[in-house]
Coordinates of C-alpha atoms in Angstrom, one line a residue:
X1 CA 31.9 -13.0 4.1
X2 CA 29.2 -11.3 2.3
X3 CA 29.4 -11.5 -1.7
X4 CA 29.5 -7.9 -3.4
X5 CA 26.1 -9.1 -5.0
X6 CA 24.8 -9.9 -1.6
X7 CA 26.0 -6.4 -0.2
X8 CA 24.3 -4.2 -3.0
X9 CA 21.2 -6.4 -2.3
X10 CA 21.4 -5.4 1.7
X11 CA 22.0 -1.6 0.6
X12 CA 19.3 -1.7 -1.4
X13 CA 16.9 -3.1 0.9
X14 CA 18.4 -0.6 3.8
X15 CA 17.8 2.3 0.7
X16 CA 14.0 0.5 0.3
X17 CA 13.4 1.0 4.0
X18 CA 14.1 4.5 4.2
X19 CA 12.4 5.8 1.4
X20 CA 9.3 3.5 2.7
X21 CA 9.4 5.0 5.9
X22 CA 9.7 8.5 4.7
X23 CA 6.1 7.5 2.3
X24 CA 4.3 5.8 5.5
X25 CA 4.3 9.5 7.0
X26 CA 4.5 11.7 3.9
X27 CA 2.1 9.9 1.1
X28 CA -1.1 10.7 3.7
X29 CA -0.3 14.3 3.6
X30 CA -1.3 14.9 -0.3
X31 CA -5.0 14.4 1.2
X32 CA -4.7 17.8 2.1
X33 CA -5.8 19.0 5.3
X34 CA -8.2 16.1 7.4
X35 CA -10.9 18.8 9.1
X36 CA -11.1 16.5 12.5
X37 CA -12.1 19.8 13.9
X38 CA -15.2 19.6 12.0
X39 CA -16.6 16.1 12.7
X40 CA -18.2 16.9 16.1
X41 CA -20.4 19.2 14.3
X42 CA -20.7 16.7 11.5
X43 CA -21.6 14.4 14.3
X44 CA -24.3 15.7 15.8
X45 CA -25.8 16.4 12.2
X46 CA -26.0 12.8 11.8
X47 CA -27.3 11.8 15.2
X48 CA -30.2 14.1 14.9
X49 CA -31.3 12.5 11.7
X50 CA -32.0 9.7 13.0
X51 CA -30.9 7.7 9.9
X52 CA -27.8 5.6 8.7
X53 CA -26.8 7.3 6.1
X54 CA -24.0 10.2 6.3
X55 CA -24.7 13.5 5.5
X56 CA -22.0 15.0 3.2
X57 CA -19.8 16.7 5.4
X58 CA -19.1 13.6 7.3
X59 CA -19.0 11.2 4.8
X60 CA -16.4 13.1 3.7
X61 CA -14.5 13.0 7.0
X62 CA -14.9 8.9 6.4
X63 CA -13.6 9.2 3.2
X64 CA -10.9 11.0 3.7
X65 CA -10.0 8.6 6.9
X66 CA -10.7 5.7 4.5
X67 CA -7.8 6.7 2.0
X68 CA -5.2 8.1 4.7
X69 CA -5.6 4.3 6.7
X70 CA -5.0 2.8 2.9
X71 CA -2.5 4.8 1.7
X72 CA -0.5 3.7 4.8
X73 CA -1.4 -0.2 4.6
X74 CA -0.4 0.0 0.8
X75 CA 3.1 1.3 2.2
X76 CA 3.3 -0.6 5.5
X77 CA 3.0 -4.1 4.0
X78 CA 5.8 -3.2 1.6
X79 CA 8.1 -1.8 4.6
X80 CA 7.1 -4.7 6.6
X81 CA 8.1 -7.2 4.3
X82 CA 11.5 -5.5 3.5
X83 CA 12.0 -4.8 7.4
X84 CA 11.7 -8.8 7.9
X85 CA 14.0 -9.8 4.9
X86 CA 16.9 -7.2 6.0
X87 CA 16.7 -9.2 9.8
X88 CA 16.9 -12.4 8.5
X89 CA 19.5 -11.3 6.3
X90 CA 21.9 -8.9 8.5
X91 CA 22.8 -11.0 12.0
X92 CA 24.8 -8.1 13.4
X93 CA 21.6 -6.0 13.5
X94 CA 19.1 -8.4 13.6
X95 CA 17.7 -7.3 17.1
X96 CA 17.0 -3.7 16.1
X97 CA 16.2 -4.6 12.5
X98 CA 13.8 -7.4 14.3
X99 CA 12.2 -4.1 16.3
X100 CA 11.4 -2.2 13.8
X101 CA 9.5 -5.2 11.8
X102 CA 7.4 -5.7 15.0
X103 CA 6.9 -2.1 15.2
X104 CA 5.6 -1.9 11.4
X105 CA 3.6 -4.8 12.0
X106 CA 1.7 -2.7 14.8
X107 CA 1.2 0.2 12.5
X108 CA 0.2 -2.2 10.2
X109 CA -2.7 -3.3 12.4
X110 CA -3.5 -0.1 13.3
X111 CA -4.2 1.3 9.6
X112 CA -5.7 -1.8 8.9
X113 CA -8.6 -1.2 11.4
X114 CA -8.3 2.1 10.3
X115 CA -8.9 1.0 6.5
X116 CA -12.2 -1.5 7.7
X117 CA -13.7 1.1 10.5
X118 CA -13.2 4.5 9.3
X119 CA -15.8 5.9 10.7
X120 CA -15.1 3.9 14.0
X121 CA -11.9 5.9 14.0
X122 CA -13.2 9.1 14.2
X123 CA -15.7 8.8 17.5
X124 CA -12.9 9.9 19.7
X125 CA -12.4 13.0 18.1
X126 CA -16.2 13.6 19.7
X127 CA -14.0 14.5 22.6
X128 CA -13.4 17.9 20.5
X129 CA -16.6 18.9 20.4
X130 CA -18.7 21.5 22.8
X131 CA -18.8 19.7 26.1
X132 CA -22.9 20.4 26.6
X133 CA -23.5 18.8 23.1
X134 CA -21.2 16.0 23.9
X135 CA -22.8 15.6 27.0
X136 CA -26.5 14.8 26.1
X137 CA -25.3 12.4 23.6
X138 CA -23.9 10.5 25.7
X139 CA -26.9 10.4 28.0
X140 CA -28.7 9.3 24.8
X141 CA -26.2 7.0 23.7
X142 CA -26.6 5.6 27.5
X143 CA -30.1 5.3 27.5
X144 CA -30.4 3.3 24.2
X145 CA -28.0 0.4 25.4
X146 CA -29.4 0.3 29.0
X147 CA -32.9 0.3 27.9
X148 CA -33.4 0.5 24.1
X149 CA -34.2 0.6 21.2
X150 CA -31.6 1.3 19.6
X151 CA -31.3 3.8 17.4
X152 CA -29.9 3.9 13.7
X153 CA -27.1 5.9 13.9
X154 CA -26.2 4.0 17.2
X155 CA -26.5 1.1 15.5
X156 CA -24.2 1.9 12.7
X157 CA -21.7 3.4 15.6
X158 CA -21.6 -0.3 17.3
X159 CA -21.2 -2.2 14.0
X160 CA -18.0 0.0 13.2
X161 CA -16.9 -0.1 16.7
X162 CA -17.4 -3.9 16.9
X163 CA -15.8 -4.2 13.6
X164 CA -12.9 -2.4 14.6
X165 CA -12.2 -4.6 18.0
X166 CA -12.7 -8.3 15.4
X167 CA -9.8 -6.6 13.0
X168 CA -7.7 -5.8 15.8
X169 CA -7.9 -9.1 18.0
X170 CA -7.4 -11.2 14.7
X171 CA -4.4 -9.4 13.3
X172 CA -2.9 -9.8 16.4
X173 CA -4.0 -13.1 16.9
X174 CA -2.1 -13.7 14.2
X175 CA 1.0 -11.4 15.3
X176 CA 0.9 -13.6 18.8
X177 CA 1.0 -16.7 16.7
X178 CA 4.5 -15.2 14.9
X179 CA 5.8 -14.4 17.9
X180 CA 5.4 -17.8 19.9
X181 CA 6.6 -19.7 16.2
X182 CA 10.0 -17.4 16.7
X183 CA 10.7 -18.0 20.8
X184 CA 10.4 -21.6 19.6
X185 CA 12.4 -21.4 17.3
X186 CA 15.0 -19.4 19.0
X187 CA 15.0 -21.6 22.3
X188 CA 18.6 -23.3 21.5
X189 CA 20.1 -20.5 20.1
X190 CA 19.6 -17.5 21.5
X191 CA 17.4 -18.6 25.2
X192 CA 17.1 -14.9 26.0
X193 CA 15.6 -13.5 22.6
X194 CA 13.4 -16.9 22.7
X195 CA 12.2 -15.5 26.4
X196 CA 11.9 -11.9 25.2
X197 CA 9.8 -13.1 22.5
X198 CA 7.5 -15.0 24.8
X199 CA 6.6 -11.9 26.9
X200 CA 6.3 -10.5 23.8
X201 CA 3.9 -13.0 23.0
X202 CA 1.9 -13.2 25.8
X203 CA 1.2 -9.5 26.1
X204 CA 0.0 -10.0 22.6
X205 CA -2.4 -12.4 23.6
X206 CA -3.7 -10.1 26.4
X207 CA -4.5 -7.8 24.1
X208 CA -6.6 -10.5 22.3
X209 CA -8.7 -11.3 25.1
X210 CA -9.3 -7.7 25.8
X211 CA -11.2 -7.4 22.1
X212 CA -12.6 -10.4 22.5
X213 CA -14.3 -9.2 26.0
X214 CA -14.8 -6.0 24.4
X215 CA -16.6 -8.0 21.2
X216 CA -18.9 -10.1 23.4
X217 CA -20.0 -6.7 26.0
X218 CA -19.5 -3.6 23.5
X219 CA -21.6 -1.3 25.6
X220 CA -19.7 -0.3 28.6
X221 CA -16.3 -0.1 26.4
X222 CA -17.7 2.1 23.7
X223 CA -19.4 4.7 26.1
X224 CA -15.9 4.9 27.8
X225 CA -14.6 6.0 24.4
X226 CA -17.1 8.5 23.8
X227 CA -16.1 9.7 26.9
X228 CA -12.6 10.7 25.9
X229 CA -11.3 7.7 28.4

């Protein structure tokens, strides 16, 4: 039976997890408005410069991606952390509770990549752009990687796209590590969660291996993503 100090303390995380949630979407919003109509044009600004340094509408567009991925990391670690507490704490709900922490963890990841590759994040918003425009880029873009050099701005494009795979595979690396610590753990008590947890695992670790191949070959990968695919 729960102490009345122990059930304000679970009402109070419960409270915590709502009003995090409700930031994690909100908070971004006082950024005003994002403009991810404008970065093809911003785009193709850049790329004809032939440098690596942004011009100023697009490095705003990286800015403001830069503060909406940390504004959400800032909250999700705090929601994470709260989400994992309240399913240790409450058995009765501990296998919902225990899907929402692994679903904060993931948006976790994702605005942590976010935070590190900003600009990495916006290429598939090229997709938006006029189609003939979009077009010879990519015939450029192919052209550089199949017989070089490489050019600045291409350069800077793989770096962030690189970066962004590295942040991903490890964080889940370490995700898929968690998991197989828990279905270890869970084996004599609960065999199906420690099974469910596996699986969970495992696809995990797929997902590592695909950044990793996409780490060690970049160049097919990132001219399907400029591709819309």
């Amino acid at each position: 039976m729960p102490t009345p100090t122990a059930r304000r303390r679970d009402v109070g995380l419960r409270a915590m997890a709502v009003v995090l949630t409700a930031a994690f979407f909100l908070a971004p919003l006082a950024l005003g408005p994002d403009r991810l109509d404008d970065f093809p044009r911003a785009f193709l600004a850049y790329w004809s410069a032939g440098g690596t340094d942004f011009p100023p509408d697009l490095q705003h567009a990286v800015d403001h991606q830069f503060r909406y991925h940390l504004i959400r990391v800032l909250i999700a670690v705090p929601l994470l952390a709260v989400l994992v507490t309240l399913t240790y704490r409450a058995r009765r709900f501990r296998l919902p509770l225990g899907a929402l922490a692994l679903a904060a963890a993931v948006l976790l990841i994702a605005n942590v990549q976010g935070a590190v590759s900003p600009f990495g994040t916006l290429l598939p918003h090229l997709t938006a752009g006029p189609a003939d425009t979009r077009l010879v880029v990519l015939a450029q873009v192919r052209d550089q990687l199949d017989h070089g050099p490489v050019s600045p701005p291409l350069g800077v494009m793989l770096d962030e796209y690189v970066r962004w795979h590295v942040v991903k595979g490890t964080l889940v690396g370490l995700l898929a590590a968690a998991l197989t610590g828990l279905a270890v753990r869970s084996w004599r008590p609960r065999r199906w969660l420690s099974l469910l947890l596996a699986v969970l695992a495992v696809a995990a670790l797929v997902v590592v291996a695909a950044n990793v191949s996409t780490v060690v070959n970049p160049g097919p990968p990132f001219l399907l993503l400029l591709q819309g695919g």
